[in-house]
Coordinates of N, CA and C in Angstrom, one line a residue:
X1018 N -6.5 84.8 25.2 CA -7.8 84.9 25.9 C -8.5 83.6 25.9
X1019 N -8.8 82.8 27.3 CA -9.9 82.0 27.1 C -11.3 81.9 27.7
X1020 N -12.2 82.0 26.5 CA -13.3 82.2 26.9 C -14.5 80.6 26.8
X1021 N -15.3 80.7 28.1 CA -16.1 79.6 28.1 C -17.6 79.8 27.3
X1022 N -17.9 78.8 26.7 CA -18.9 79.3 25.2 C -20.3 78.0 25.9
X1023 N -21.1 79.0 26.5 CA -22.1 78.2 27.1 C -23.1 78.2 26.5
X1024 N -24.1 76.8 25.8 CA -25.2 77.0 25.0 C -25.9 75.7 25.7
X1025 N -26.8 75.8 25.1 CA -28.1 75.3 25.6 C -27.6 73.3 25.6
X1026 N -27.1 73.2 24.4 CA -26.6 71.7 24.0 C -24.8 72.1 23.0
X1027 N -24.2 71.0 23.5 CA -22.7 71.1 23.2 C -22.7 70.8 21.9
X1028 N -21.7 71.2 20.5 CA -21.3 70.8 19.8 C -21.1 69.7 19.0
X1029 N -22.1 68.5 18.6 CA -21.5 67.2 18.4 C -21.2 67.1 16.8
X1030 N -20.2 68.1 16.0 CA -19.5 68.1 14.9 C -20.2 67.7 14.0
X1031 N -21.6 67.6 13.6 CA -22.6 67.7 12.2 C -23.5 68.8 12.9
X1032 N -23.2 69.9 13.0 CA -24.4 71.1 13.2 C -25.6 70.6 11.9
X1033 N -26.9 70.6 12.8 CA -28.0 70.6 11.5 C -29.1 71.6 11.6
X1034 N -28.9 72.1 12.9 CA -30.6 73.0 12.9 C -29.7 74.4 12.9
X1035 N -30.6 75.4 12.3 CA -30.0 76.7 12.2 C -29.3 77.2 13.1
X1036 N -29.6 76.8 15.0 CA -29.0 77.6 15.8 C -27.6 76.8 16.1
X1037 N -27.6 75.6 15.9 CA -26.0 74.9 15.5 C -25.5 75.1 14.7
X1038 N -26.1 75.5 13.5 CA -25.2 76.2 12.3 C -24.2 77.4 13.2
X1039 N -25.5 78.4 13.3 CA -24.9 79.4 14.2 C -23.8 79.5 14.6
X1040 N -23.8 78.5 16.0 CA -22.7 78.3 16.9 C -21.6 77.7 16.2
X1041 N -21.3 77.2 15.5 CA -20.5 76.8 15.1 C -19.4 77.6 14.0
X1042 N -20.4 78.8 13.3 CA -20.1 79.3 12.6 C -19.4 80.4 13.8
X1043 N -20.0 81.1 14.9 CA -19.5 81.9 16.0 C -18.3 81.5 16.3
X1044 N -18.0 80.3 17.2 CA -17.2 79.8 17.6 C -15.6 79.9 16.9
X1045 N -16.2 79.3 15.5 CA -15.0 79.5 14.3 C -14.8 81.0 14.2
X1046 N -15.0 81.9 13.9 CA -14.7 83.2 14.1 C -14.1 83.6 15.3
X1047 N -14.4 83.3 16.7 CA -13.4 83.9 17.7 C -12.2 82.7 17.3
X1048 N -11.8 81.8 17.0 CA -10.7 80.8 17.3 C -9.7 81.5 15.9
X1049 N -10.7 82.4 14.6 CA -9.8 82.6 14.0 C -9.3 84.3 14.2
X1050 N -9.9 84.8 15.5 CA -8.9 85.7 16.4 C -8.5 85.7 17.3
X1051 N -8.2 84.4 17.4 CA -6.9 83.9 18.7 C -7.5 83.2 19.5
X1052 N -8.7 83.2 19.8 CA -9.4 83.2 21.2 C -9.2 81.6 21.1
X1053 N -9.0 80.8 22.6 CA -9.0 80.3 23.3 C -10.6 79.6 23.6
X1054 N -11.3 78.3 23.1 CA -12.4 78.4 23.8 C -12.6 76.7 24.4
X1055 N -13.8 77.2 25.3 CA -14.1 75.6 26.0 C -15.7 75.8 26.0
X1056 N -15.8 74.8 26.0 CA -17.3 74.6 25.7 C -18.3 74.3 27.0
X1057 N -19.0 73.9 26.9 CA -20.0 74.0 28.5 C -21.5 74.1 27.9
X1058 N -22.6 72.8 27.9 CA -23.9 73.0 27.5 C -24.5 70.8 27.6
X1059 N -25.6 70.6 27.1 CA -26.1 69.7 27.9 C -26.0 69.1 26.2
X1060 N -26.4 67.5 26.4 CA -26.3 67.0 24.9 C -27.2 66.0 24.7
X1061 N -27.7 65.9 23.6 CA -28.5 64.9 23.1 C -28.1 63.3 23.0
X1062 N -29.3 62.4 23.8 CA -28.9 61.3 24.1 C -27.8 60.5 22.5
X1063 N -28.3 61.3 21.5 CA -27.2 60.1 20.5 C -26.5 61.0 19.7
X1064 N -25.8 62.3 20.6 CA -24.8 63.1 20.0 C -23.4 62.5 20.4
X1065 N -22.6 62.5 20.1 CA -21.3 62.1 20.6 C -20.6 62.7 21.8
X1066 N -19.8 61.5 22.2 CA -19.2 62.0 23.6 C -18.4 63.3 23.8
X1067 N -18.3 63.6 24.8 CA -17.5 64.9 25.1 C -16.6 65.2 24.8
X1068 N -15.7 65.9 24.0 CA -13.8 66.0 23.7 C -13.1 66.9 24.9
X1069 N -12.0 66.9 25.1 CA -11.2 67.8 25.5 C -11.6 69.1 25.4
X1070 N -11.8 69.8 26.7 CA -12.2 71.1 26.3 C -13.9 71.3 26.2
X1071 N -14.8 69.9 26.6 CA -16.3 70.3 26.5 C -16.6 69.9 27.7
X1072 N -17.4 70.6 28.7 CA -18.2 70.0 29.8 C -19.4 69.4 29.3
X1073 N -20.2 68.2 29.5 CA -21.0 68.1 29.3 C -22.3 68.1 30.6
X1074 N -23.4 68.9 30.7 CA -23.5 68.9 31.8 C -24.9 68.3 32.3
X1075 N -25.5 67.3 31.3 CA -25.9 66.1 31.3 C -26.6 65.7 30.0
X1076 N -27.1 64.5 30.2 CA -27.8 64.6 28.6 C -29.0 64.5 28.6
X1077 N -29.6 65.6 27.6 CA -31.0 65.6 27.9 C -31.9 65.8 26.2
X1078 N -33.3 65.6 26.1 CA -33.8 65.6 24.7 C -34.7 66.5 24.9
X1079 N -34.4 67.9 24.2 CA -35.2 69.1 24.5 C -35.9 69.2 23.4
X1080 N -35.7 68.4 21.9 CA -36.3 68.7 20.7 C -38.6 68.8 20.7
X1081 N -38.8 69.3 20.6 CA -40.4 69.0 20.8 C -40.8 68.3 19.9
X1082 N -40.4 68.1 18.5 CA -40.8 67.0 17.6 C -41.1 65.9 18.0
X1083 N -40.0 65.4 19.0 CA -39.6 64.1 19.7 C -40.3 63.4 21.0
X1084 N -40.2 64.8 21.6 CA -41.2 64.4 23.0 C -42.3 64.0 23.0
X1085 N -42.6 63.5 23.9 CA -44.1 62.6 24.0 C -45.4 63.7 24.9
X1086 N -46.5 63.7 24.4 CA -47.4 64.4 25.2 C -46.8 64.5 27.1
X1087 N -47.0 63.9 27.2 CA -46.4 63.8 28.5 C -45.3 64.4 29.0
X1088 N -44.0 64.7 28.2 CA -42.9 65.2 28.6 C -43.4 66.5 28.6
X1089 N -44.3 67.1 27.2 CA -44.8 68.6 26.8 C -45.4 68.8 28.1
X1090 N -46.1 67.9 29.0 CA -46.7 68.4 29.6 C -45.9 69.1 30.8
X1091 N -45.0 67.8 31.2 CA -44.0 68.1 32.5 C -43.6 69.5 32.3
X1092 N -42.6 69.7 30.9 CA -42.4 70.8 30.4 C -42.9 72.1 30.6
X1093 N -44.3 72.1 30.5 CA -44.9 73.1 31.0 C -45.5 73.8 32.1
X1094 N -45.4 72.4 33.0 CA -45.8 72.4 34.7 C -44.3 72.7 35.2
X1095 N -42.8 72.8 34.9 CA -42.0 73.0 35.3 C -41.8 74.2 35.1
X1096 N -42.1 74.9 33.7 CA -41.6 76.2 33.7 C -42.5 77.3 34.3
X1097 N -44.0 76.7 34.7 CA -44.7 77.2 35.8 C -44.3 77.4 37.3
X1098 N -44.5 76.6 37.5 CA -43.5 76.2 38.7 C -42.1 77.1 39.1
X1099 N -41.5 77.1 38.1 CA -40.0 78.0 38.4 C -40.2 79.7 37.5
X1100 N -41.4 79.6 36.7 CA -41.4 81.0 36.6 C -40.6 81.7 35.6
X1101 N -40.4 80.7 34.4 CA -39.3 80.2 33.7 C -40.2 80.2 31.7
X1102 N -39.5 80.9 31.5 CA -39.9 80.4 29.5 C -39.6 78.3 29.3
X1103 N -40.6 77.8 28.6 CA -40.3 76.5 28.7 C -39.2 76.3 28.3
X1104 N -38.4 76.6 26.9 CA -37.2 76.5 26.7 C -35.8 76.1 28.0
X1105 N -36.0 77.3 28.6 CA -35.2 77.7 30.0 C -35.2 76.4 31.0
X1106 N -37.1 76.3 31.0 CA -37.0 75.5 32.3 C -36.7 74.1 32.2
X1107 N -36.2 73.4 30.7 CA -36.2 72.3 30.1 C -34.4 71.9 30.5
X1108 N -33.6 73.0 30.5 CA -32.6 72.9 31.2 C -32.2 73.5 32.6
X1109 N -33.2 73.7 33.0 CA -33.0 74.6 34.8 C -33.2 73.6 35.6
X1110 N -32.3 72.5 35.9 CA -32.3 70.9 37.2 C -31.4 71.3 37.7
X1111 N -30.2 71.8 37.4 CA -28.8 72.1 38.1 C -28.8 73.1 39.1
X1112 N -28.3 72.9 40.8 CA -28.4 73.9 41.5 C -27.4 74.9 41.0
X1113 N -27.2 76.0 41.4 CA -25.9 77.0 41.0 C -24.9 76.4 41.3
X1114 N -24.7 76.2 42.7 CA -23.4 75.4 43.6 C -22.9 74.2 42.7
X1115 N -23.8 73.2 41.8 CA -23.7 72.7 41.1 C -22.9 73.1 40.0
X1116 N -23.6 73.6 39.2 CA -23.1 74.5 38.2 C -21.6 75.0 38.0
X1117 N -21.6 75.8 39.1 CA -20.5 76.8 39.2 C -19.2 75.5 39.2
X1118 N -19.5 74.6 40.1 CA -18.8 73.7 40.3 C -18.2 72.8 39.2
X1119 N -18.9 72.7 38.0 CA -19.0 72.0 36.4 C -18.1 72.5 35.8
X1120 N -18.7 74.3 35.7 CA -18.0 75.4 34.7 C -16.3 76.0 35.2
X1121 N -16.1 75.4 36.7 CA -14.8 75.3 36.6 C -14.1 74.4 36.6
X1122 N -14.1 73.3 35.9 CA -13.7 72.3 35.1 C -13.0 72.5 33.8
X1123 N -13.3 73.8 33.6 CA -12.7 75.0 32.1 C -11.6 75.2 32.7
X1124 N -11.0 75.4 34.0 CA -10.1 76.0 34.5 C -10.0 77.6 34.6
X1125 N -9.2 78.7 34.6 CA -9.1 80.5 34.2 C -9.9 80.4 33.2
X1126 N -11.0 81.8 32.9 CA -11.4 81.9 32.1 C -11.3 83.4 32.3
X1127 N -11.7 84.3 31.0 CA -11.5 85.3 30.9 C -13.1 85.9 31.2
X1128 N -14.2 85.2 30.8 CA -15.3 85.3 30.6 C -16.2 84.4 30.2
X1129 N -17.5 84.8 29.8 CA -18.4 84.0 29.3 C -19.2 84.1 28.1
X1130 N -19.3 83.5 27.1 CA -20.0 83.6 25.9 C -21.4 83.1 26.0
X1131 N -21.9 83.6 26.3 CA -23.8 82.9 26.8 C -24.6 83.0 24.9
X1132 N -24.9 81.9 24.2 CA -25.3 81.9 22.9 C -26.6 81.9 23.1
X1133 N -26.9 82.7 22.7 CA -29.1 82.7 22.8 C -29.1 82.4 24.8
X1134 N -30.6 82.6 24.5 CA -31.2 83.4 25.9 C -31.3 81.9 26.9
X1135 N -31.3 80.9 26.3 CA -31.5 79.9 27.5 C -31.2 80.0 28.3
X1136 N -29.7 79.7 28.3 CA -28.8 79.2 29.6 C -29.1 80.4 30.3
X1137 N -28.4 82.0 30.2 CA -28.8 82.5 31.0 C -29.8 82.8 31.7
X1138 N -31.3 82.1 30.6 CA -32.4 82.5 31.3 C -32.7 81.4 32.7
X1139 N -32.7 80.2 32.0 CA -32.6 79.6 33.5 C -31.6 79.6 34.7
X1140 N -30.3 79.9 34.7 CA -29.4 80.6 35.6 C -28.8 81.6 35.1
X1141 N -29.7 82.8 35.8 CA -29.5 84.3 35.6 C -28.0 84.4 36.3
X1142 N -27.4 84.1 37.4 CA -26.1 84.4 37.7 C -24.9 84.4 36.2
X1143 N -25.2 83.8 35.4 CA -24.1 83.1 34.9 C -23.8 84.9 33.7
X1144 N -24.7 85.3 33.7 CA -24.3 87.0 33.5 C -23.5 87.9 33.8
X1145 N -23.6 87.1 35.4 CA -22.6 89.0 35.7 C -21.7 87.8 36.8
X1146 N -21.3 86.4 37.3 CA -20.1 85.6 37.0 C -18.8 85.8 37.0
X1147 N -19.4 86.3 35.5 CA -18.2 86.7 34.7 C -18.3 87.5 33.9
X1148 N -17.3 88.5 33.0 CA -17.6 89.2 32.4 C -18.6 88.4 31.2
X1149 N -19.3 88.5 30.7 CA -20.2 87.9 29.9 C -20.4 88.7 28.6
X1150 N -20.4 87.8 27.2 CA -21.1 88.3 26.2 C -21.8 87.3 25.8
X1151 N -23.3 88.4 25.1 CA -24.0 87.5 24.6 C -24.9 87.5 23.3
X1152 N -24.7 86.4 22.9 CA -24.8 86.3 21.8 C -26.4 86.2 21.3
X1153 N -27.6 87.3 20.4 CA -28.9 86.9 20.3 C -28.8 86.7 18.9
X1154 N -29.2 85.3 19.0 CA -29.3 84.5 17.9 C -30.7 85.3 17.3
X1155 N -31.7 85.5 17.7 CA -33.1 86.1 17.1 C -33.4 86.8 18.9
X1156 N -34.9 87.9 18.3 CA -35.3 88.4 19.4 C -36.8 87.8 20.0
X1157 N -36.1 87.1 21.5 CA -37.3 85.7 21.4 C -38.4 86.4 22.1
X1158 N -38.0 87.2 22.3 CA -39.9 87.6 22.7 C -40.2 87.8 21.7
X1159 N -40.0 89.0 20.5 CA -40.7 88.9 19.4 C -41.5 87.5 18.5
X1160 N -40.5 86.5 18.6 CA -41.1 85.7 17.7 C -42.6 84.4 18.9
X1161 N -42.4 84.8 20.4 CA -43.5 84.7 20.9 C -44.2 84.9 20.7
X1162 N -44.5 86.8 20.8 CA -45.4 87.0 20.6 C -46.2 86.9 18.9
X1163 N -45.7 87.0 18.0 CA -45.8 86.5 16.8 C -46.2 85.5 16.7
X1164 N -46.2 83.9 17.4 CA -47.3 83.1 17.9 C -48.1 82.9 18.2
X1165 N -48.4 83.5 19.2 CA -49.0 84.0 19.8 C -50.6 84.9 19.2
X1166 N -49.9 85.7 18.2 CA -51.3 86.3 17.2 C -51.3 85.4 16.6
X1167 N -50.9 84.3 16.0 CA -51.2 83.0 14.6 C -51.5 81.9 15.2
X1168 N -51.8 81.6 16.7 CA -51.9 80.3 17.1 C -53.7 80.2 17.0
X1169 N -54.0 78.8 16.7 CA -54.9 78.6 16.5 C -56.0 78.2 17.3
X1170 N -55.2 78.0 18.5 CA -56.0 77.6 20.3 C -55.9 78.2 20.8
X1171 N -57.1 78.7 22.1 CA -56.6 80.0 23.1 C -55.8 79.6 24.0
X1172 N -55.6 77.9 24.3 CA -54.8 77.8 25.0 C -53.5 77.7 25.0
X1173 N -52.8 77.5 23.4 CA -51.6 77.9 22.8 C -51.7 79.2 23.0
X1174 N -52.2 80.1 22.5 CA -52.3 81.7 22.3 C -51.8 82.1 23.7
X1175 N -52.7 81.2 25.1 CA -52.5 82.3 26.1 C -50.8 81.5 26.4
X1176 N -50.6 80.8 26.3 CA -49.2 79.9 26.9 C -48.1 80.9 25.7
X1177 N -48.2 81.3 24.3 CA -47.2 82.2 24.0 C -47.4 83.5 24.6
X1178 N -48.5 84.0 25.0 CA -48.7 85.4 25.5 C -48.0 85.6 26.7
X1179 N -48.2 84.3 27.8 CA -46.7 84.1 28.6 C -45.5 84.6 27.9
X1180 N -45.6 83.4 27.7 CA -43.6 82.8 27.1 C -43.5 84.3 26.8
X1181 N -43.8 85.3 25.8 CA -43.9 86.8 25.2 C -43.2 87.7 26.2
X1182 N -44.1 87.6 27.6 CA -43.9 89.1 28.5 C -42.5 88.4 29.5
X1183 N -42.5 86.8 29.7 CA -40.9 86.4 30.9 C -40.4 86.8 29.5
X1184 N -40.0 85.9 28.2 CA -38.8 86.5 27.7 C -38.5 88.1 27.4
X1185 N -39.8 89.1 27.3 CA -39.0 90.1 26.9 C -38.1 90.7 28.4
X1186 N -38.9 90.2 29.3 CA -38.1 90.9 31.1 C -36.5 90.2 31.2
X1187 N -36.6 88.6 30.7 CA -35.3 88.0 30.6 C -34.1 88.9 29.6
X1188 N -34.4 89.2 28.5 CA -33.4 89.3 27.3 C -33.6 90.8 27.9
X1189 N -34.0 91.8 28.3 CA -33.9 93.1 29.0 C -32.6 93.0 29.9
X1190 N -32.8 92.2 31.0 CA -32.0 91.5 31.8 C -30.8 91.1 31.6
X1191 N -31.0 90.1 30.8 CA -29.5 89.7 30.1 C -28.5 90.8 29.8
X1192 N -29.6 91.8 29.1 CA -28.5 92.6 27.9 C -28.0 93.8 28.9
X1193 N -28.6 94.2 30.1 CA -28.2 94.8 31.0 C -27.0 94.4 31.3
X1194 N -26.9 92.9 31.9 CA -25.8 92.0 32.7 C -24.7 92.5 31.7
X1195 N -25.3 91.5 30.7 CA -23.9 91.5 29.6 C -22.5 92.9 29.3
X1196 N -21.5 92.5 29.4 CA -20.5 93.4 28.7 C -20.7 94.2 27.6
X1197 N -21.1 92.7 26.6 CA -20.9 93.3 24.8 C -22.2 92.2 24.6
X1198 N -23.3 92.9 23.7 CA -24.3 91.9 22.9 C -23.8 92.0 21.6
X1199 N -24.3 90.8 21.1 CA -23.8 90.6 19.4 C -25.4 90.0 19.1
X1200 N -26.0 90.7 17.8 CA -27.0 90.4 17.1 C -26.3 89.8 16.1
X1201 N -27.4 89.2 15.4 CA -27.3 88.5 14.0 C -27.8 89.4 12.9
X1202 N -28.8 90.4 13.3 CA -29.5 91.4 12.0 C -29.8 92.5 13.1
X1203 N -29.1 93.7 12.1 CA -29.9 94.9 13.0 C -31.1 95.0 13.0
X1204 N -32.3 94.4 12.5 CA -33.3 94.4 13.0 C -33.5 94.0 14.6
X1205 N -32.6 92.8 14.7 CA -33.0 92.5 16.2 C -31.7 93.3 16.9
X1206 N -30.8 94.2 16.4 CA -30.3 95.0 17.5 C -31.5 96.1 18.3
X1207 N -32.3 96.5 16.8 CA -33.2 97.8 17.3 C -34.4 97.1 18.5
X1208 N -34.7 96.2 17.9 CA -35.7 95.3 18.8 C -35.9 94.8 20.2
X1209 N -34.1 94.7 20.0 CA -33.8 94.4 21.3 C -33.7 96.1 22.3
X1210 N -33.9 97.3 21.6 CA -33.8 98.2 22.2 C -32.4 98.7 22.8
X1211 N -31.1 97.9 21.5 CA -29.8 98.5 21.6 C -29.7 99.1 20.1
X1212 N -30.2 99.9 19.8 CA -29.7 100.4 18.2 C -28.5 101.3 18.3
X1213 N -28.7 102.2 19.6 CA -27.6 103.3 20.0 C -26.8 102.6 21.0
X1214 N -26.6 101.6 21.5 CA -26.1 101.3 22.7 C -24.7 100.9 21.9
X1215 N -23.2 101.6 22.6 CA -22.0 101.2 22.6 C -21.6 99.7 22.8
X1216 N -22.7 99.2 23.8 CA -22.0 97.6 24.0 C -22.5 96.8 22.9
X1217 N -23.6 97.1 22.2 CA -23.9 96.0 20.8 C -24.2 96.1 19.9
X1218 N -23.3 95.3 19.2 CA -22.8 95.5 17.4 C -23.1 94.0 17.0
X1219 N -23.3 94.2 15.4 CA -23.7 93.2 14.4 C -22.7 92.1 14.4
X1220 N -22.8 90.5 14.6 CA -22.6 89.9 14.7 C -21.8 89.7 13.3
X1221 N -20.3 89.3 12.8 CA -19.5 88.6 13.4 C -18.7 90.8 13.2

């Protein structure tokens, strides 16, 4: 089986932030049941080049620690604009035609491994594509809205109270699309509103 493993930024072999731990740790688990994978996701200007087997599908610096007032701002006039969670709209430049055109650069695939809600949130096609699984790293509207009550500005407060109501309609969406969801804790299976659902079970 080969499956294409689409994430928000590609693998550059020192995972350091929890959601590259993640992935990495995912990845290793399907390869040690046979599975077949290629990679496909955008990379940070001083990650390392692409190997055999990675699309890189440009390079971009999504970290917020890093960005300058300015980019935050773009950031948030773009995901306006497209109607988009900032996260999403930080990698949504690519037309589909585009896209589609990248991700078969994998060659036959069997499917798609979508890791956390980005990618598919900013191109919703990439769900039903292909057979799709997807993988919720955490349940991101919840921890929106949980911002959202603790932020200290009303104009943070009202910009998570966004981000809160697109992501929970997106990750609704997704989990519809998807084949098979994989949580990380049953708390976020139930959250996500699959506790009984046949297509998703506890990660690995």
């Amino acid at each position: 089986m080969h499956l294409l493993f689409l994430s928000s930024l590609l693998p550059d072999g020192r995972p350091a932030t929890g959601f590259e731990i993640a992935n990495h740790a995912i990845a290793e688990s399907y390869r040690r049941q046979g599975v077949r994978l290629s990679f496909a996701g955008f990379r940070r200007p001083d990650s390392r080049e692409p190997r055999d087997g990675e699309i890189c599908l440009g390079e971009i610096a999504i970290e917020n620690a890093t960005a300058s007032l300015t980019r935050k701002v773009g950031w948030v006039g773009a995901a306006t604009l497209r109607n988009l969670p900032i996260s999403a709209a930080k990698i949504a430049g690519l037309n589909p035609e585009t896209l589609r055109r990248r991700l078969a650069e994998a060659g036959p695939v069997d499917g798609y491994v979508l890791s956390s809600v980005q990618m598919p949130a900013a191109y919703p096609f990439l769900a039903r594509d292909k057979p799709s699984i997807f993988i919720a790293h955490n349940v991101e509207h919840r921890s929106a809205a949980e911002n959202a009550r603790n932020a200290d500005r009303l104009h943070r407060r009202m910009l998570y109270v966004r981000e809160a109501a697109l992501l929970r309609r997106i990750e609704n969406r997704i989990c519809e699309d998807a084949a098979a969801i994989h949580t990380l804790s049953d708390e976020d299976r139930t959250a996500l509103g699959l506790a009984d659902s046949p297509r998703c079970d506890l990660w690995p």
